[in-house]
Amino acid sequence: MTQPAQITLSHVEKRFGNGTLALRDMNLSIREGEFVSFLGPSGCGKSTALRMIAGLLEPSGGTITVNGREAGDGGDVSFVFQDATLMPWATVFDNVMLPLKLRGLGRAEARAQVEEALGMVGLTKFASSYPRELSGGMKMRVSIARAMVTKPRLLLMDEPFAALDEMTRFKLNNDVLELWRKQGLTVVFVTHSVFESVYLSSRVVVMGSRPGRVVHDLPMPEGPRDEHYRTTARYAETCRIVTEALEGTMDHVDINH
Ligand SMILES: Nc1ncnc2c1ncn2[C@@H]1O[C@H](COP(=O)(O)OP(=O)(O)OP(=O)(O)O)[C@@H](O)[C@H]1O
């Protein structure tokens, strides 16, 4: 039986105060347990769409429902930004505990959940370290642990690995896939990278700009995702198909710069 939609965007439009029409008539339905990437040229509204799903921005037209409620109207959703956005004066433990503290939990009550979240990202031994003592990849892991500590059903990620070197990015790609599988999450992931979107996703939503909208909705092949997969003909062929779809959304100005 098909799962009911967990996220629905229906005729969504976003016009900013300065008149920019970022999205027009965006329609999309995401089911529980999917891993969906938003891929598209710079400025096509990927982040805007993600922020509206999170309830951080309001649509100027249309409707967005998440977990059966209006977007932003309730828990079960976590957000990971491009920067780890950690509190530099607080330990890894305290950074990860923040969402629980905001919900009124004390240290003792929160301990088991924080430890579990740190375990998920392999940072158990770094609970008392400070952000300045960590590499960029480790800081991003802390940020992911902070997002996971509330046990969300939906994880929204806005280009989380764009600033990391390639090997770290590959490693974190695998970590996120493991979380997705083990925790039964739904993930919506914004990226500029065809290779990253094809590797991670069960579905790639290719967006076009001026105004932003969904241009292609491409199911990805099923099967294991591991370092071997990156070297297969199937992966290369899927990347080619997605690249063509992406290029079709761009005008010459976009392609040449
Ligand atoms: N707060 C804002 N006020 C006005 N315009 C905005 C605002 N935020 C985004 N925009 C505009 O809306 C459009 C979509 O922006 P958005 O950041 O969602 O695109 P994107 O696809 O995520 O881009 P990138 O890949 O470069 O991050 C762009 O034209 C952008 O300049």
PDB file of C-alpha atoms and ligand atoms in Angstrom:
ATOM      1  CA  MET A   1       0.000   0.000   0.000  1.00  0.00           C
ATOM      2  CA  THR A   2       1.350   3.464  -0.849  1.00  0.00           C
ATOM      3  CA  GLN A   3       2.210   5.660   2.116  1.00  0.00           C
ATOM      4  CA  PRO A   4       0.132   8.803   2.554  1.00  0.00           C
ATOM      5  CA  ALA A   5       1.887  12.088   1.731  1.00  0.00           C
ATOM      6  CA  GLN A   6       3.864  13.524   4.640  1.00  0.00           C
ATOM      7  CA  ILE A   7       4.587  16.840   2.908  1.00  0.00           C
ATOM      8  CA  THR A   8       2.304  18.458   0.373  1.00  0.00           C
ATOM      9  CA  LEU A   9       2.942  21.690  -1.501  1.00  0.00           C
ATOM     10  CA  SER A  10      -0.093  22.802  -3.424  1.00  0.00           C
ATOM     11  CA  HIS A  11       0.107  25.775  -5.828  1.00  0.00           C
ATOM     12  CA  VAL A  12       2.731  27.366  -3.617  1.00  0.00           C
ATOM     13  CA  GLU A  13       3.944  30.840  -4.448  1.00  0.00           C
ATOM     14  CA  LYS A  14       6.523  32.978  -2.666  1.00  0.00           C
ATOM     15  CA  ARG A  15       6.948  36.655  -3.389  1.00  0.00           C
ATOM     16  CA  PHE A  16       9.375  38.523  -1.128  1.00  0.00           C
ATOM     17  CA  GLY A  17       8.762  42.041   0.176  1.00  0.00           C
ATOM     18  CA  ASN A  18      11.102  43.513  -2.460  1.00  0.00           C
ATOM     19  CA  GLY A  19       8.921  42.079  -5.244  1.00  0.00           C
ATOM     20  CA  THR A  20      11.106  39.035  -6.111  1.00  0.00           C
ATOM     21  CA  LEU A  21       8.928  36.133  -7.194  1.00  0.00           C
ATOM     22  CA  ALA A  22      11.015  33.235  -5.842  1.00  0.00           C
ATOM     23  CA  LEU A  23       8.514  30.418  -6.497  1.00  0.00           C
ATOM     24  CA  ARG A  24       5.376  30.122  -8.584  1.00  0.00           C
ATOM     25  CA  ASP A  25       2.838  27.310  -8.619  1.00  0.00           C
ATOM     26  CA  MET A  26       5.099  24.760  -6.924  1.00  0.00           C
ATOM     27  CA  ASN A  27       3.358  21.420  -6.491  1.00  0.00           C
ATOM     28  CA  LEU A  28       4.943  18.465  -4.768  1.00  0.00           C
ATOM     29  CA  SER A  29       4.056  15.533  -2.609  1.00  0.00           C
ATOM     30  CA  ILE A  30       6.607  13.683  -0.458  1.00  0.00           C
ATOM     31  CA  ARG A  31       5.805  10.412   1.309  1.00  0.00           C
ATOM     32  CA  GLU A  32       7.063   9.216   4.676  1.00  0.00           C
ATOM     33  CA  GLY A  33      10.482   7.578   4.361  1.00  0.00           C
ATOM     34  CA  GLU A  34      11.519   9.203   1.091  1.00  0.00           C
ATOM     35  CA  PHE A  35      14.907  10.872   0.592  1.00  0.00           C
ATOM     36  CA  VAL A  36      14.202  13.754  -1.746  1.00  0.00           C
ATOM     37  CA  SER A  37      16.791  16.202  -3.083  1.00  0.00           C
ATOM     38  CA  PHE A  38      16.008  19.639  -4.465  1.00  0.00           C
ATOM     39  CA  LEU A  39      18.509  20.289  -7.250  1.00  0.00           C
ATOM     40  CA  GLY A  40      18.645  23.403  -9.403  1.00  0.00           C
ATOM     41  CA  PRO A  41      20.579  26.476 -10.487  1.00  0.00           C
ATOM     42  CA  SER A  42      21.444  29.165  -7.994  1.00  0.00           C
ATOM     43  CA  GLY A  43      18.440  31.305  -7.138  1.00  0.00           C
ATOM     44  CA  CYS A  44      15.746  28.843  -8.282  1.00  0.00           C
ATOM     45  CA  GLY A  45      14.158  28.830  -4.839  1.00  0.00           C
ATOM     46  CA  LYS A  46      15.464  25.572  -3.314  1.00  0.00           C
ATOM     47  CA  SER A  47      16.217  27.135   0.072  1.00  0.00           C
ATOM     48  CA  THR A  48      13.021  29.159  -0.021  1.00  0.00           C
ATOM     49  CA  ALA A  49      10.977  25.985  -0.577  1.00  0.00           C
ATOM     50  CA  LEU A  50      12.817  24.175   2.234  1.00  0.00           C
ATOM     51  CA  ARG A  51      12.372  27.083   4.643  1.00  0.00           C
ATOM     52  CA  MET A  52       8.673  27.189   3.912  1.00  0.00           C
ATOM     53  CA  ILE A  53       8.367  23.441   4.604  1.00  0.00           C
ATOM     54  CA  ALA A  54      10.125  24.139   7.932  1.00  0.00           C
ATOM     55  CA  GLY A  55       7.709  26.971   8.673  1.00  0.00           C
ATOM     56  CA  LEU A  56      10.593  29.486   8.797  1.00  0.00           C
ATOM     57  CA  LEU A  57       8.985  31.432   5.930  1.00  0.00           C
ATOM     58  CA  GLU A  58       5.339  31.773   4.987  1.00  0.00           C
ATOM     59  CA  PRO A  59       4.104  31.174   1.450  1.00  0.00           C
ATOM     60  CA  SER A  60       2.417  34.140  -0.176  1.00  0.00           C
ATOM     61  CA  GLY A  61       0.037  31.802  -1.975  1.00  0.00           C
ATOM     62  CA  GLY A  62      -1.018  28.150  -1.910  1.00  0.00           C
ATOM     63  CA  THR A  63      -0.755  25.701   0.969  1.00  0.00           C
ATOM     64  CA  ILE A  64       1.925  23.534   2.590  1.00  0.00           C
ATOM     65  CA  THR A  65       1.051  20.704   4.938  1.00  0.00           C
ATOM     66  CA  VAL A  66       3.581  18.709   6.961  1.00  0.00           C
ATOM     67  CA  ASN A  67       2.620  15.685   9.063  1.00  0.00           C
ATOM     68  CA  GLY A  68      -1.031  16.543   8.482  1.00  0.00           C
ATOM     69  CA  ARG A  69      -0.728  20.114   9.785  1.00  0.00           C
ATOM     70  CA  GLU A  70       0.072  23.498   8.343  1.00  0.00           C
ATOM     71  CA  ALA A  71       3.868  23.886   7.913  1.00  0.00           C
ATOM     72  CA  GLY A  72       5.540  25.258  11.046  1.00  0.00           C
ATOM     73  CA  ASP A  73       2.618  24.192  13.202  1.00  0.00           C
ATOM     74  CA  GLY A  74       4.231  21.603  15.421  1.00  0.00           C
ATOM     75  CA  GLY A  75       7.273  19.459  16.171  1.00  0.00           C
ATOM     76  CA  ASP A  76       8.746  16.390  14.541  1.00  0.00           C
ATOM     77  CA  VAL A  77      10.753  18.507  12.088  1.00  0.00           C
ATOM     78  CA  SER A  78      14.459  19.395  12.333  1.00  0.00           C
ATOM     79  CA  PHE A  79      16.602  21.647  10.163  1.00  0.00           C
ATOM     80  CA  VAL A  80      20.331  21.479   9.364  1.00  0.00           C
ATOM     81  CA  PHE A  81      21.872  24.606   7.822  1.00  0.00           C
ATOM     82  CA  GLN A  82      24.935  24.968   5.589  1.00  0.00           C
ATOM     83  CA  ASP A  83      26.939  26.293   8.535  1.00  0.00           C
ATOM     84  CA  ALA A  84      27.022  24.144  11.641  1.00  0.00           C
ATOM     85  CA  THR A  85      25.852  27.220  13.651  1.00  0.00           C
ATOM     86  CA  LEU A  86      27.204  25.924  16.977  1.00  0.00           C
ATOM     87  CA  MET A  87      27.528  27.986  20.148  1.00  0.00           C
ATOM     88  CA  PRO A  88      31.335  28.432  20.449  1.00  0.00           C
ATOM     89  CA  TRP A  89      31.240  28.861  24.230  1.00  0.00           C
ATOM     90  CA  ALA A  90      29.365  25.606  24.837  1.00  0.00           C
ATOM     91  CA  THR A  91      30.593  22.007  24.783  1.00  0.00           C
ATOM     92  CA  VAL A  92      29.465  19.496  22.170  1.00  0.00           C
ATOM     93  CA  PHE A  93      27.115  18.008  24.787  1.00  0.00           C
ATOM     94  CA  ASP A  94      25.519  21.385  25.536  1.00  0.00           C
ATOM     95  CA  ASN A  95      25.207  22.243  21.854  1.00  0.00           C
ATOM     96  CA  VAL A  96      23.377  18.995  21.165  1.00  0.00           C
ATOM     97  CA  MET A  97      21.228  19.414  24.261  1.00  0.00           C
ATOM     98  CA  LEU A  98      19.972  22.864  23.175  1.00  0.00           C
ATOM     99  CA  PRO A  99      16.674  21.756  21.542  1.00  0.00           C
ATOM    100  CA  LEU A 100      15.814  19.702  24.651  1.00  0.00           C
ATOM    101  CA  LYS A 101      16.718  22.624  26.934  1.00  0.00           C
ATOM    102  CA  LEU A 102      14.385  24.802  24.879  1.00  0.00           C
ATOM    103  CA  ARG A 103      11.681  22.220  25.572  1.00  0.00           C
ATOM    104  CA  GLY A 104      12.331  22.592  29.297  1.00  0.00           C
ATOM    105  CA  LEU A 105      14.380  19.433  29.976  1.00  0.00           C
ATOM    106  CA  GLY A 106      17.145  19.517  32.583  1.00  0.00           C
ATOM    107  CA  ARG A 107      20.616  18.060  32.094  1.00  0.00           C
ATOM    108  CA  ALA A 108      19.898  14.795  33.866  1.00  0.00           C
ATOM    109  CA  GLU A 109      16.649  14.203  31.960  1.00  0.00           C
ATOM    110  CA  ALA A 110      18.307  15.032  28.646  1.00  0.00           C
ATOM    111  CA  ARG A 111      21.494  13.010  29.153  1.00  0.00           C
ATOM    112  CA  ALA A 112      20.381   9.706  27.616  1.00  0.00           C
ATOM    113  CA  GLN A 113      18.927  11.382  24.516  1.00  0.00           C
ATOM    114  CA  VAL A 114      22.020  13.563  23.980  1.00  0.00           C
ATOM    115  CA  GLU A 115      24.280  10.538  24.357  1.00  0.00           C
ATOM    116  CA  GLU A 116      22.176   8.571  21.900  1.00  0.00           C
ATOM    117  CA  ALA A 117      22.332  11.413  19.333  1.00  0.00           C
ATOM    118  CA  LEU A 118      26.109  11.740  19.771  1.00  0.00           C
ATOM    119  CA  GLY A 119      26.392   7.973  19.304  1.00  0.00           C
ATOM    120  CA  MET A 120      24.456   8.187  16.027  1.00  0.00           C
ATOM    121  CA  VAL A 121      27.112  10.487  14.545  1.00  0.00           C
ATOM    122  CA  GLY A 122      30.142   8.796  16.154  1.00  0.00           C
ATOM    123  CA  LEU A 123      31.000  11.655  18.523  1.00  0.00           C
ATOM    124  CA  THR A 124      30.472  10.007  21.904  1.00  0.00           C
ATOM    125  CA  LYS A 125      34.086  10.650  22.891  1.00  0.00           C
ATOM    126  CA  PHE A 126      33.857  14.341  22.071  1.00  0.00           C
ATOM    127  CA  ALA A 127      30.977  15.277  24.395  1.00  0.00           C
ATOM    128  CA  SER A 128      33.148  17.628  26.457  1.00  0.00           C
ATOM    129  CA  SER A 129      35.051  19.176  23.546  1.00  0.00           C
ATOM    130  CA  TYR A 130      34.410  22.710  22.339  1.00  0.00           C
ATOM    131  CA  PRO A 131      33.584  23.520  18.694  1.00  0.00           C
ATOM    132  CA  ARG A 132      37.003  25.176  18.160  1.00  0.00           C
ATOM    133  CA  GLU A 133      38.645  21.797  18.840  1.00  0.00           C
ATOM    134  CA  LEU A 134      36.723  20.062  16.025  1.00  0.00           C
ATOM    135  CA  SER A 135      37.231  19.771  12.256  1.00  0.00           C
ATOM    136  CA  GLY A 136      34.613  21.122   9.835  1.00  0.00           C
ATOM    137  CA  GLY A 137      33.182  17.627   9.310  1.00  0.00           C
ATOM    138  CA  MET A 138      32.934  17.003  13.060  1.00  0.00           C
ATOM    139  CA  LYS A 139      31.166  20.339  13.580  1.00  0.00           C
ATOM    140  CA  MET A 140      28.641  19.336  10.942  1.00  0.00           C
ATOM    141  CA  ARG A 141      28.154  16.004  12.755  1.00  0.00           C
ATOM    142  CA  VAL A 142      27.399  17.919  15.954  1.00  0.00           C
ATOM    143  CA  SER A 143      24.865  19.953  14.029  1.00  0.00           C
ATOM    144  CA  ILE A 144      23.257  16.734  12.739  1.00  0.00           C
ATOM    145  CA  ALA A 145      23.220  15.249  16.265  1.00  0.00           C
ATOM    146  CA  ARG A 146      21.504  18.431  17.513  1.00  0.00           C
ATOM    147  CA  ALA A 147      18.889  18.010  14.783  1.00  0.00           C
ATOM    148  CA  MET A 148      18.395  14.315  15.641  1.00  0.00           C
ATOM    149  CA  VAL A 149      18.193  14.703  19.432  1.00  0.00           C
ATOM    150  CA  THR A 150      14.458  15.436  19.299  1.00  0.00           C
ATOM    151  CA  LYS A 151      13.882  12.292  17.197  1.00  0.00           C
ATOM    152  CA  PRO A 152      12.256  14.105  14.270  1.00  0.00           C
ATOM    153  CA  ARG A 153      10.219  12.313  11.618  1.00  0.00           C
ATOM    154  CA  LEU A 154      11.407  14.822   9.042  1.00  0.00           C
ATOM    155  CA  LEU A 155      14.948  16.138   8.565  1.00  0.00           C
ATOM    156  CA  LEU A 156      15.417  19.191   6.333  1.00  0.00           C
ATOM    157  CA  MET A 157      18.988  19.858   5.173  1.00  0.00           C
ATOM    158  CA  ASP A 158      20.060  22.990   3.297  1.00  0.00           C
ATOM    159  CA  GLU A 159      23.350  22.302   1.479  1.00  0.00           C
ATOM    160  CA  PRO A 160      24.842  20.910   4.675  1.00  0.00           C
ATOM    161  CA  PHE A 161      28.102  19.679   3.139  1.00  0.00           C
ATOM    162  CA  ALA A 162      28.804  22.374   0.548  1.00  0.00           C
ATOM    163  CA  ALA A 163      31.688  23.870   2.518  1.00  0.00           C
ATOM    164  CA  LEU A 164      33.434  20.549   3.248  1.00  0.00           C
ATOM    165  CA  ASP A 165      36.247  18.830   1.350  1.00  0.00           C
ATOM    166  CA  GLU A 166      35.227  15.955  -0.904  1.00  0.00           C
ATOM    167  CA  MET A 167      36.381  13.049   1.261  1.00  0.00           C
ATOM    168  CA  THR A 168      34.601  14.459   4.326  1.00  0.00           C
ATOM    169  CA  ARG A 169      31.537  15.069   2.218  1.00  0.00           C
ATOM    170  CA  PHE A 170      31.507  11.451   0.986  1.00  0.00           C
ATOM    171  CA  LYS A 171      31.838  10.209   4.562  1.00  0.00           C
ATOM    172  CA  LEU A 172      28.999  12.422   5.784  1.00  0.00           C
ATOM    173  CA  ASN A 173      26.859  11.352   2.812  1.00  0.00           C
ATOM    174  CA  ASN A 174      27.190   7.781   4.082  1.00  0.00           C
ATOM    175  CA  ASP A 175      26.449   8.844   7.660  1.00  0.00           C
ATOM    176  CA  VAL A 176      23.248  10.613   6.615  1.00  0.00           C
ATOM    177  CA  LEU A 177      22.149   7.595   4.580  1.00  0.00           C
ATOM    178  CA  GLU A 178      22.706   5.362   7.598  1.00  0.00           C
ATOM    179  CA  LEU A 179      20.641   7.689   9.812  1.00  0.00           C
ATOM    180  CA  TRP A 180      17.911   7.796   7.189  1.00  0.00           C
ATOM    181  CA  ARG A 181      17.763   3.993   6.981  1.00  0.00           C
ATOM    182  CA  LYS A 182      18.098   3.213  10.663  1.00  0.00           C
ATOM    183  CA  GLN A 183      15.824   5.948  12.001  1.00  0.00           C
ATOM    184  CA  GLY A 184      13.144   5.609   9.321  1.00  0.00           C
ATOM    185  CA  LEU A 185      13.369   9.345   8.607  1.00  0.00           C
ATOM    186  CA  THR A 186      12.074  11.399   5.740  1.00  0.00           C
ATOM    187  CA  VAL A 187      14.854  13.647   4.413  1.00  0.00           C
ATOM    188  CA  VAL A 188      14.556  16.685   2.154  1.00  0.00           C
ATOM    189  CA  PHE A 189      18.020  17.771   1.045  1.00  0.00           C
ATOM    190  CA  VAL A 190      19.023  20.881  -0.917  1.00  0.00           C
ATOM    191  CA  THR A 191      22.138  20.572  -3.056  1.00  0.00           C
ATOM    192  CA  HIS A 192      23.874  22.061  -6.105  1.00  0.00           C
ATOM    193  CA  SER A 193      25.594  18.774  -6.829  1.00  0.00           C
ATOM    194  CA  VAL A 194      24.181  16.278  -9.323  1.00  0.00           C
ATOM    195  CA  PHE A 195      26.577  13.626  -7.973  1.00  0.00           C
ATOM    196  CA  GLU A 196      25.498  14.144  -4.395  1.00  0.00           C
ATOM    197  CA  SER A 197      21.797  14.165  -5.237  1.00  0.00           C
ATOM    198  CA  VAL A 198      22.011  10.947  -7.277  1.00  0.00           C
ATOM    199  CA  TYR A 199      24.066   9.187  -4.615  1.00  0.00           C
ATOM    200  CA  LEU A 200      21.788  10.081  -1.732  1.00  0.00           C
ATOM    201  CA  SER A 201      18.260  10.285  -2.982  1.00  0.00           C
ATOM    202  CA  SER A 202      15.339   8.053  -3.682  1.00  0.00           C
ATOM    203  CA  ARG A 203      13.980  10.946  -5.761  1.00  0.00           C
ATOM    204  CA  VAL A 204      15.539  14.054  -7.310  1.00  0.00           C
ATOM    205  CA  VAL A 205      13.328  17.100  -7.812  1.00  0.00           C
ATOM    206  CA  VAL A 206      14.940  19.319 -10.457  1.00  0.00           C
ATOM    207  CA  MET A 207      13.885  22.951 -10.161  1.00  0.00           C
ATOM    208  CA  GLY A 208      14.076  25.758 -12.698  1.00  0.00           C
ATOM    209  CA  SER A 209      14.285  29.482 -12.079  1.00  0.00           C
ATOM    210  CA  ARG A 210      12.566  32.757 -12.964  1.00  0.00           C
ATOM    211  CA  PRO A 211      10.303  31.915 -11.309  1.00  0.00           C
ATOM    212  CA  GLY A 212      11.296  28.862  -9.278  1.00  0.00           C
ATOM    213  CA  ARG A 213       9.246  25.752  -9.936  1.00  0.00           C
ATOM    214  CA  VAL A 214       9.498  21.965 -10.252  1.00  0.00           C
ATOM    215  CA  VAL A 215      10.651  21.019 -13.762  1.00  0.00           C
ATOM    216  CA  HIS A 216      11.474  17.317 -13.359  1.00  0.00           C
ATOM    217  CA  ASP A 217      10.682  14.787 -10.683  1.00  0.00           C
ATOM    218  CA  LEU A 218      13.042  11.846 -11.172  1.00  0.00           C
ATOM    219  CA  PRO A 219      12.906   8.562  -9.239  1.00  0.00           C
ATOM    220  CA  MET A 220      16.395   7.208  -8.523  1.00  0.00           C
ATOM    221  CA  PRO A 221      17.370   3.554  -8.966  1.00  0.00           C
ATOM    222  CA  GLU A 222      17.014   1.418  -5.857  1.00  0.00           C
ATOM    223  CA  GLY A 223      19.911  -0.546  -4.441  1.00  0.00           C
ATOM    224  CA  PRO A 224      22.800  -0.214  -2.029  1.00  0.00           C
ATOM    225  CA  ARG A 225      24.632   3.099  -1.745  1.00  0.00           C
ATOM    226  CA  ASP A 226      28.288   2.603  -0.956  1.00  0.00           C
ATOM    227  CA  GLU A 227      31.681   3.565  -2.333  1.00  0.00           C
ATOM    228  CA  HIS A 228      31.338   0.862  -4.998  1.00  0.00           C
ATOM    229  CA  TYR A 229      28.078   2.424  -6.223  1.00  0.00           C
ATOM    230  CA  ARG A 230      29.946   5.663  -7.028  1.00  0.00           C
ATOM    231  CA  THR A 231      32.045   3.736  -9.577  1.00  0.00           C
ATOM    232  CA  THR A 232      29.225   1.857 -11.319  1.00  0.00           C
ATOM    233  CA  ALA A 233      27.946   2.444 -14.855  1.00  0.00           C
ATOM    234  CA  ARG A 234      24.444   2.770 -13.402  1.00  0.00           C
ATOM    235  CA  TYR A 235      25.505   5.688 -11.189  1.00  0.00           C
ATOM    236  CA  ALA A 236      27.309   7.381 -14.101  1.00  0.00           C
ATOM    237  CA  GLU A 237      24.298   6.943 -16.368  1.00  0.00           C
ATOM    238  CA  THR A 238      21.890   8.300 -13.736  1.00  0.00           C
ATOM    239  CA  CYS A 239      24.186  11.324 -13.218  1.00  0.00           C
ATOM    240  CA  ARG A 240      24.131  11.897 -16.988  1.00  0.00           C
ATOM    241  CA  ILE A 241      20.326  11.832 -17.100  1.00  0.00           C
ATOM    242  CA  VAL A 242      20.033  14.215 -14.139  1.00  0.00           C
ATOM    243  CA  THR A 243      22.697  16.567 -15.600  1.00  0.00           C
ATOM    244  CA  GLU A 244      20.736  16.745 -18.849  1.00  0.00           C
ATOM    245  CA  ALA A 245      17.546  17.489 -16.936  1.00  0.00           C
ATOM    246  CA  LEU A 246      19.350  20.222 -14.993  1.00  0.00           C
ATOM    247  CA  GLU A 247      20.913  21.767 -18.095  1.00  0.00           C
ATOM    248  CA  GLY A 248      17.492  21.865 -19.703  1.00  0.00           C
ATOM    249  CA  THR A 249      16.300  24.173 -16.908  1.00  0.00           C
ATOM    250  CA  MET A 250      19.053  26.743 -17.507  1.00  0.00           C
ATOM    251  CA  ASP A 251      19.397  29.461 -20.095  1.00  0.00           C
ATOM    252  CA  HIS A 252      22.796  30.266 -21.660  1.00  0.00           C
ATOM    253  CA  VAL A 253      23.566  32.915 -19.064  1.00  0.00           C
ATOM    254  CA  ASP A 254      23.290  30.325 -16.284  1.00  0.00           C
ATOM    255  CA  ILE A 255      25.392  27.754 -18.109  1.00  0.00           C
ATOM    256  CA  ASN A 256      28.192  30.125 -19.094  1.00  0.00           C
ATOM    257  CA  HIS A 257      28.989  31.618 -15.728  1.00  0.00           C
TER     258      HIS A 257
HETATM  259  N1  LIG B   1      14.751  37.334   2.104  1.00  0.00           N
HETATM  260  C1  LIG B   1      14.725  37.541   0.782  1.00  0.00           C
HETATM  261  N2  LIG B   1      14.315  38.729   0.268  1.00  0.00           N
HETATM  262  C2  LIG B   1      14.268  38.924  -1.054  1.00  0.00           C
HETATM  263  N3  LIG B   1      14.599  38.012  -1.988  1.00  0.00           N
HETATM  264  C3  LIG B   1      15.025  36.828  -1.540  1.00  0.00           C
HETATM  265  C4  LIG B   1      15.118  36.514  -0.142  1.00  0.00           C
HETATM  266  N4  LIG B   1      15.567  35.246   0.003  1.00  0.00           N
HETATM  267  C5  LIG B   1      15.750  34.774  -1.252  1.00  0.00           C
HETATM  268  N5  LIG B   1      15.431  35.720  -2.173  1.00  0.00           N
HETATM  269  C6  LIG B   1      15.464  35.570  -3.634  1.00  0.00           C
HETATM  270  O1  LIG B   1      14.606  34.492  -3.985  1.00  0.00           O
HETATM  271  C7  LIG B   1      15.176  33.718  -5.024  1.00  0.00           C
HETATM  272  C8  LIG B   1      15.336  32.288  -4.553  1.00  0.00           C
HETATM  273  O2  LIG B   1      16.339  32.259  -3.523  1.00  0.00           O
HETATM  274  P1  LIG B   1      16.817  30.907  -2.826  1.00  0.00           P
HETATM  275  O3  LIG B   1      17.879  31.257  -1.848  1.00  0.00           O
HETATM  276  O4  LIG B   1      15.633  30.161  -2.343  1.00  0.00           O
HETATM  277  O5  LIG B   1      17.431  30.120  -4.057  1.00  0.00           O
HETATM  278  P2  LIG B   1      18.363  28.830  -4.062  1.00  0.00           P
HETATM  279  O6  LIG B   1      17.924  27.994  -5.206  1.00  0.00           O
HETATM  280  O7  LIG B   1      18.356  28.195  -2.724  1.00  0.00           O
HETATM  281  O8  LIG B   1      19.772  29.493  -4.355  1.00  0.00           O
HETATM  282  P3  LIG B   1      21.255  28.986  -3.956  1.00  0.00           P
HETATM  283  O9  LIG B   1      21.399  27.659  -4.606  1.00  0.00           O
HETATM  284  O10 LIG B   1      22.141  30.027  -4.561  1.00  0.00           O
HETATM  285  O11 LIG B   1      21.304  28.938  -2.469  1.00  0.00           O
HETATM  286  C9  LIG B   1      16.481  34.412  -5.417  1.00  0.00           C
HETATM  287  O12 LIG B   1      16.226  35.272  -6.492  1.00  0.00           O
HETATM  288  C10 LIG B   1      16.836  35.183  -4.164  1.00  0.00           C
HETATM  289  O13 LIG B   1      17.604  36.321  -4.492  1.00  0.00           O
END
